[in-house]
């Protein structure tokens, strides 16, 4: 492998370029016409425009991406997260073109990237799953019977969903039929696949996930992350290791993720996501993401491992590092989005003014910014991720407070005031949270008093 094409944009494209460079690889950055000025284009060795702003015609345009690889002589493609990263047909096409896809092969993505199929695979590997349907629901009468058996409220999920989209809750049977039909129609339109499945709603649970890495023969884990602070089922704050888990539960959770990865001869980086009920100590598999995740730096900060470099090494035929990864301290990541928390998180594209990035030990800012950069309005609002490591959770919280105070992104509204407020919240300080906690906290906290536009 000599030249890596990055089929993504934003902060993750920058992150992949850095890993590629550390491995001595040349880089090709593809971009839409709206992204000609993005940081990754400036950093890469070569850049190729692949289409208009609309992602369907650029970042999701497999033909244009493969053509860019042919033209530049790239021999590998990193898909980042989102876009084509969990698209099995794309992984197949990359391989058929004789290139290396940095991720699992199409068959593994088909099995684990389909959320309903992955549940069945988890059950086969003796990993506890949320009570629900066995695979996708084909018949509405059967589904309604099962929902009644599980007990309302039930969750209706799109098998192809992701990024918090394609999920609905039905409170009773009457609602269930309407919601399920609508969910299927919407999933067909959004993901090209109308398959839905149902799950019991696990109330007041935490979101805990395990980072794994496989080489097709063996698999290992790099410990857990907790991502319970969510808005609209999207993570906004992640940390690791989860302070809610004792040694025994952590051990059980991490080994179940490795068991699942081994059961499918997993190859590449992956994340096994669970809901964890800390009253009963039970955990339930919800899905597997067959790609690098947004919050991977949390794990990198506590293990010292470069997960992106590691996934590239494995795609080249490298083996996973045997044994248990060492782990040191506690890390926290917050997602700086170009959104105005004082105005219901309205997206706030604009021009980046003065930028000050904290230079401190154990602090990292993975981002896509430079002064004068005009953020295009067409894509995800993630600007960057501020990540800190401390000796323990209290130390990490303190360091985050200092780092946030030093981080200045002028000219834009960002989610920074949300995190400043959260650092003062007693429930956050004591980690007494669950996946619905943030939404109910936001109902009683007026963030409009902050000064979101710096
Ligand atoms: P993570 O699981 O890494 O925390 P998110 O769930 O926030 O990541 O998703 C990362 C990015 O990928 C987001 O931009 C999200 O909108 C996008 N994404 C994830 N899954 C899908 C999907 N199935 N279809 C479209 N976009 C997706
Ligand atoms: P996505 O593919 O969009 O990431 P997930 O299945 O991972 O969807 O779920 C996203 C979030 O929705 C979870 O982190 C959790 O907050 C919530 N959630 C998912 N399934 C359940 C469930 N069965 N009960 C309660 N909350 C759930
Ligand atoms: Mg998820």
PDB file of C-alpha atoms in Angstrom, residues 169-315:
ATOM      1  CA  UNK A 169     -41.326   4.498  19.920  1.00  0.00           C
ATOM      2  CA  UNK A 170     -44.871   3.089  20.031  1.00  0.00           C
ATOM      3  CA  UNK A 171     -46.788   3.499  23.294  1.00  0.00           C
ATOM      4  CA  UNK A 172     -49.597   1.056  22.535  1.00  0.00           C
ATOM      5  CA  UNK A 173     -50.937  -1.327  19.910  1.00  0.00           C
ATOM      6  CA  UNK A 174     -53.021   1.290  18.128  1.00  0.00           C
ATOM      7  CA  UNK A 175     -49.981   3.482  17.681  1.00  0.00           C
ATOM      8  CA  UNK A 176     -47.783   0.514  16.886  1.00  0.00           C
ATOM      9  CA  UNK A 177     -49.409  -0.354  13.549  1.00  0.00           C
ATOM     10  CA  UNK A 178     -49.322   3.219  12.287  1.00  0.00           C
ATOM     11  CA  UNK A 179     -45.757   3.845  13.462  1.00  0.00           C
ATOM     12  CA  UNK A 180     -44.453   0.573  12.081  1.00  0.00           C
ATOM     13  CA  UNK A 181     -45.920   1.190   8.637  1.00  0.00           C
ATOM     14  CA  UNK A 182     -44.577   4.732   8.610  1.00  0.00           C
ATOM     15  CA  UNK A 183     -41.167   3.635   9.899  1.00  0.00           C
ATOM     16  CA  UNK A 184     -40.871   1.126   7.090  1.00  0.00           C
ATOM     17  CA  UNK A 185     -41.854   3.656   4.412  1.00  0.00           C
ATOM     18  CA  UNK A 186     -39.401   6.200   5.802  1.00  0.00           C
ATOM     19  CA  UNK A 187     -36.602   3.668   6.048  1.00  0.00           C
ATOM     20  CA  UNK A 188     -37.189   2.688   2.438  1.00  0.00           C
ATOM     21  CA  UNK A 189     -36.899   6.332   1.395  1.00  0.00           C
ATOM     22  CA  UNK A 190     -33.922   7.206   3.630  1.00  0.00           C
ATOM     23  CA  UNK A 191     -31.841   4.032   3.472  1.00  0.00           C
ATOM     24  CA  UNK A 192     -33.227   2.217   0.413  1.00  0.00           C
ATOM     25  CA  UNK A 193     -34.283  -0.662   2.680  1.00  0.00           C
ATOM     26  CA  UNK A 194     -37.695  -0.780   4.374  1.00  0.00           C
ATOM     27  CA  UNK A 195     -36.791  -3.592   6.803  1.00  0.00           C
ATOM     28  CA  UNK A 196     -37.812  -2.873  10.408  1.00  0.00           C
ATOM     29  CA  UNK A 197     -37.510  -4.794  13.685  1.00  0.00           C
ATOM     30  CA  UNK A 198     -38.759  -4.251  17.192  1.00  0.00           C
ATOM     31  CA  UNK A 199     -37.142  -4.014  20.604  1.00  0.00           C
ATOM     32  CA  UNK A 200     -38.309  -3.516  24.152  1.00  0.00           C
ATOM     33  CA  UNK A 201     -37.591  -0.008  25.437  1.00  0.00           C
ATOM     34  CA  UNK A 202     -34.935  -0.241  28.128  1.00  0.00           C
ATOM     35  CA  UNK A 203     -35.693   2.732  30.353  1.00  0.00           C
ATOM     36  CA  UNK A 204     -33.010   4.662  32.252  1.00  0.00           C
ATOM     37  CA  UNK A 205     -30.222   2.638  30.667  1.00  0.00           C
ATOM     38  CA  UNK A 206     -26.721   3.777  29.908  1.00  0.00           C
ATOM     39  CA  UNK A 207     -25.104   3.528  26.499  1.00  0.00           C
ATOM     40  CA  UNK A 208     -21.861   1.582  26.880  1.00  0.00           C
ATOM     41  CA  UNK A 209     -19.809   0.302  23.946  1.00  0.00           C
ATOM     42  CA  UNK A 210     -16.683  -1.745  23.375  1.00  0.00           C
ATOM     43  CA  UNK A 211     -13.931  -0.947  20.880  1.00  0.00           C
ATOM     44  CA  UNK A 212     -12.750  -4.076  19.118  1.00  0.00           C
ATOM     45  CA  UNK A 213     -10.214  -4.888  16.436  1.00  0.00           C
ATOM     46  CA  UNK A 214     -10.079  -8.114  14.437  1.00  0.00           C
ATOM     47  CA  UNK A 215      -7.701  -9.549  11.841  1.00  0.00           C
ATOM     48  CA  UNK A 216     -10.001 -12.216  10.381  1.00  0.00           C
ATOM     49  CA  UNK A 217      -8.561 -14.895  12.658  1.00  0.00           C
ATOM     50  CA  UNK A 218      -8.415 -13.358  16.095  1.00  0.00           C
ATOM     51  CA  UNK A 219     -10.013 -10.346  17.762  1.00  0.00           C
ATOM     52  CA  UNK A 220      -9.131  -8.160  20.749  1.00  0.00           C
ATOM     53  CA  UNK A 221     -10.813  -5.314  22.621  1.00  0.00           C
ATOM     54  CA  UNK A 222      -9.589  -1.870  23.598  1.00  0.00           C
ATOM     55  CA  UNK A 223     -11.968  -1.413  26.512  1.00  0.00           C
ATOM     56  CA  UNK A 224     -15.250   0.441  26.773  1.00  0.00           C
ATOM     57  CA  UNK A 225     -16.676   3.938  26.351  1.00  0.00           C
ATOM     58  CA  UNK A 226     -19.829   5.387  27.884  1.00  0.00           C
ATOM     59  CA  UNK A 227     -21.958   7.623  25.635  1.00  0.00           C
ATOM     60  CA  UNK A 228     -25.099   8.183  27.679  1.00  0.00           C
ATOM     61  CA  UNK A 229     -25.278  11.937  27.090  1.00  0.00           C
ATOM     62  CA  UNK A 230     -27.328  12.092  23.906  1.00  0.00           C
ATOM     63  CA  UNK A 231     -29.724  14.409  22.156  1.00  0.00           C
ATOM     64  CA  UNK A 232     -32.104  12.917  19.609  1.00  0.00           C
ATOM     65  CA  UNK A 233     -30.245   9.617  20.061  1.00  0.00           C
ATOM     66  CA  UNK A 234     -27.009  11.223  18.940  1.00  0.00           C
ATOM     67  CA  UNK A 235     -24.031  11.250  21.233  1.00  0.00           C
ATOM     68  CA  UNK A 236     -22.748  14.652  22.347  1.00  0.00           C
ATOM     69  CA  UNK A 237     -20.300  13.673  25.129  1.00  0.00           C
ATOM     70  CA  UNK A 238     -18.377  10.414  25.414  1.00  0.00           C
ATOM     71  CA  UNK A 239     -15.974   9.075  27.978  1.00  0.00           C
ATOM     72  CA  UNK A 240     -14.052   6.003  28.903  1.00  0.00           C
ATOM     73  CA  UNK A 241     -13.775   3.755  30.680  1.00  0.00           C
ATOM     74  CA  UNK A 242     -17.402   3.843  31.872  1.00  0.00           C
ATOM     75  CA  UNK A 243     -17.398   4.874  35.519  1.00  0.00           C
ATOM     76  CA  UNK A 244     -20.622   2.881  35.960  1.00  0.00           C
ATOM     77  CA  UNK A 245     -18.939  -0.489  35.490  1.00  0.00           C
ATOM     78  CA  UNK A 246     -17.036  -2.473  38.122  1.00  0.00           C
ATOM     79  CA  UNK A 247     -14.196  -4.764  37.082  1.00  0.00           C
ATOM     80  CA  UNK A 248     -16.350  -7.873  36.778  1.00  0.00           C
ATOM     81  CA  UNK A 249     -19.047  -6.270  34.608  1.00  0.00           C
ATOM     82  CA  UNK A 250     -16.433  -4.551  32.452  1.00  0.00           C
ATOM     83  CA  UNK A 251     -14.665  -7.866  31.929  1.00  0.00           C
ATOM     84  CA  UNK A 252     -17.957  -9.600  30.988  1.00  0.00           C
ATOM     85  CA  UNK A 253     -18.954  -6.807  28.601  1.00  0.00           C
ATOM     86  CA  UNK A 254     -15.602  -6.591  26.844  1.00  0.00           C
ATOM     87  CA  UNK A 255     -15.297 -10.354  26.437  1.00  0.00           C
ATOM     88  CA  UNK A 256     -18.801 -10.629  24.998  1.00  0.00           C
ATOM     89  CA  UNK A 257     -17.801  -8.084  22.331  1.00  0.00           C
ATOM     90  CA  UNK A 258     -14.701 -10.120  21.506  1.00  0.00           C
ATOM     91  CA  UNK A 259     -16.817 -13.307  21.361  1.00  0.00           C
ATOM     92  CA  UNK A 260     -19.134 -11.639  18.866  1.00  0.00           C
ATOM     93  CA  UNK A 261     -16.231 -10.397  16.719  1.00  0.00           C
ATOM     94  CA  UNK A 262     -14.644 -13.843  16.740  1.00  0.00           C
ATOM     95  CA  UNK A 263     -17.962 -15.500  15.812  1.00  0.00           C
ATOM     96  CA  UNK A 264     -17.929 -13.683  12.449  1.00  0.00           C
ATOM     97  CA  UNK A 265     -14.122 -13.753  11.934  1.00  0.00           C
ATOM     98  CA  UNK A 266     -14.264  -9.978  12.097  1.00  0.00           C
ATOM     99  CA  UNK A 267     -11.577  -7.980  10.320  1.00  0.00           C
ATOM    100  CA  UNK A 268     -10.941  -4.298  10.981  1.00  0.00           C
ATOM    101  CA  UNK A 269     -11.984  -1.813  13.660  1.00  0.00           C
ATOM    102  CA  UNK A 270     -15.476  -2.141  15.068  1.00  0.00           C
ATOM    103  CA  UNK A 271     -17.650  -1.063  17.960  1.00  0.00           C
ATOM    104  CA  UNK A 272     -20.143  -3.249  19.755  1.00  0.00           C
ATOM    105  CA  UNK A 273     -22.852  -1.104  21.349  1.00  0.00           C
ATOM    106  CA  UNK A 274     -24.902  -2.073  24.409  1.00  0.00           C
ATOM    107  CA  UNK A 275     -27.470  -0.675  26.768  1.00  0.00           C
ATOM    108  CA  UNK A 276     -26.444  -1.188  30.381  1.00  0.00           C
ATOM    109  CA  UNK A 277     -28.906  -1.203  33.257  1.00  0.00           C
ATOM    110  CA  UNK A 278     -26.864  -0.401  36.340  1.00  0.00           C
ATOM    111  CA  UNK A 279     -29.651  -1.385  38.724  1.00  0.00           C
ATOM    112  CA  UNK A 280     -29.774  -4.988  37.537  1.00  0.00           C
ATOM    113  CA  UNK A 281     -26.234  -5.140  36.146  1.00  0.00           C
ATOM    114  CA  UNK A 282     -27.652  -6.520  32.870  1.00  0.00           C
ATOM    115  CA  UNK A 283     -26.319  -5.436  29.521  1.00  0.00           C
ATOM    116  CA  UNK A 284     -27.999  -5.858  26.152  1.00  0.00           C
ATOM    117  CA  UNK A 285     -26.424  -5.726  22.694  1.00  0.00           C
ATOM    118  CA  UNK A 286     -28.012  -3.072  20.439  1.00  0.00           C
ATOM    119  CA  UNK A 287     -25.805  -2.889  17.350  1.00  0.00           C
ATOM    120  CA  UNK A 288     -22.364  -3.144  15.881  1.00  0.00           C
ATOM    121  CA  UNK A 289     -20.728  -0.350  13.876  1.00  0.00           C
ATOM    122  CA  UNK A 290     -18.349  -1.865  11.339  1.00  0.00           C
ATOM    123  CA  UNK A 291     -16.165   1.231  11.004  1.00  0.00           C
ATOM    124  CA  UNK A 292     -14.122   3.750  12.957  1.00  0.00           C
ATOM    125  CA  UNK A 293     -16.392   5.756  15.257  1.00  0.00           C
ATOM    126  CA  UNK A 294     -16.585   9.472  15.929  1.00  0.00           C
ATOM    127  CA  UNK A 295     -15.541   8.948  19.566  1.00  0.00           C
ATOM    128  CA  UNK A 296     -12.528   6.676  18.913  1.00  0.00           C
ATOM    129  CA  UNK A 297     -10.089   9.275  20.388  1.00  0.00           C
ATOM    130  CA  UNK A 298     -11.449   8.516  23.872  1.00  0.00           C
ATOM    131  CA  UNK A 299      -9.957   5.045  23.545  1.00  0.00           C
ATOM    132  CA  UNK A 300      -6.762   6.361  21.980  1.00  0.00           C
ATOM    133  CA  UNK A 301      -6.212   8.720  24.902  1.00  0.00           C
ATOM    134  CA  UNK A 302      -6.452   5.973  27.520  1.00  0.00           C
ATOM    135  CA  UNK A 303      -4.627   3.217  25.618  1.00  0.00           C
ATOM    136  CA  UNK A 304      -2.072   5.212  23.620  1.00  0.00           C
ATOM    137  CA  UNK A 305      -2.989   3.186  20.514  1.00  0.00           C
ATOM    138  CA  UNK A 306      -3.532   4.900  17.138  1.00  0.00           C
ATOM    139  CA  UNK A 307      -6.697   3.063  16.093  1.00  0.00           C
ATOM    140  CA  UNK A 308      -6.760   4.511  12.570  1.00  0.00           C
ATOM    141  CA  UNK A 309      -3.154   3.478  11.913  1.00  0.00           C
ATOM    142  CA  UNK A 310      -4.028   0.098  13.406  1.00  0.00           C
ATOM    143  CA  UNK A 311      -6.970  -0.438  11.052  1.00  0.00           C
ATOM    144  CA  UNK A 312      -4.776   0.458   8.058  1.00  0.00           C
ATOM    145  CA  UNK A 313      -2.108  -1.981   9.262  1.00  0.00           C
ATOM    146  CA  UNK A 314      -4.716  -4.732   9.604  1.00  0.00           C
ATOM    147  CA  UNK A 315      -6.139  -4.052   6.136  1.00  0.00           C
TER     148      UNK A 315
END
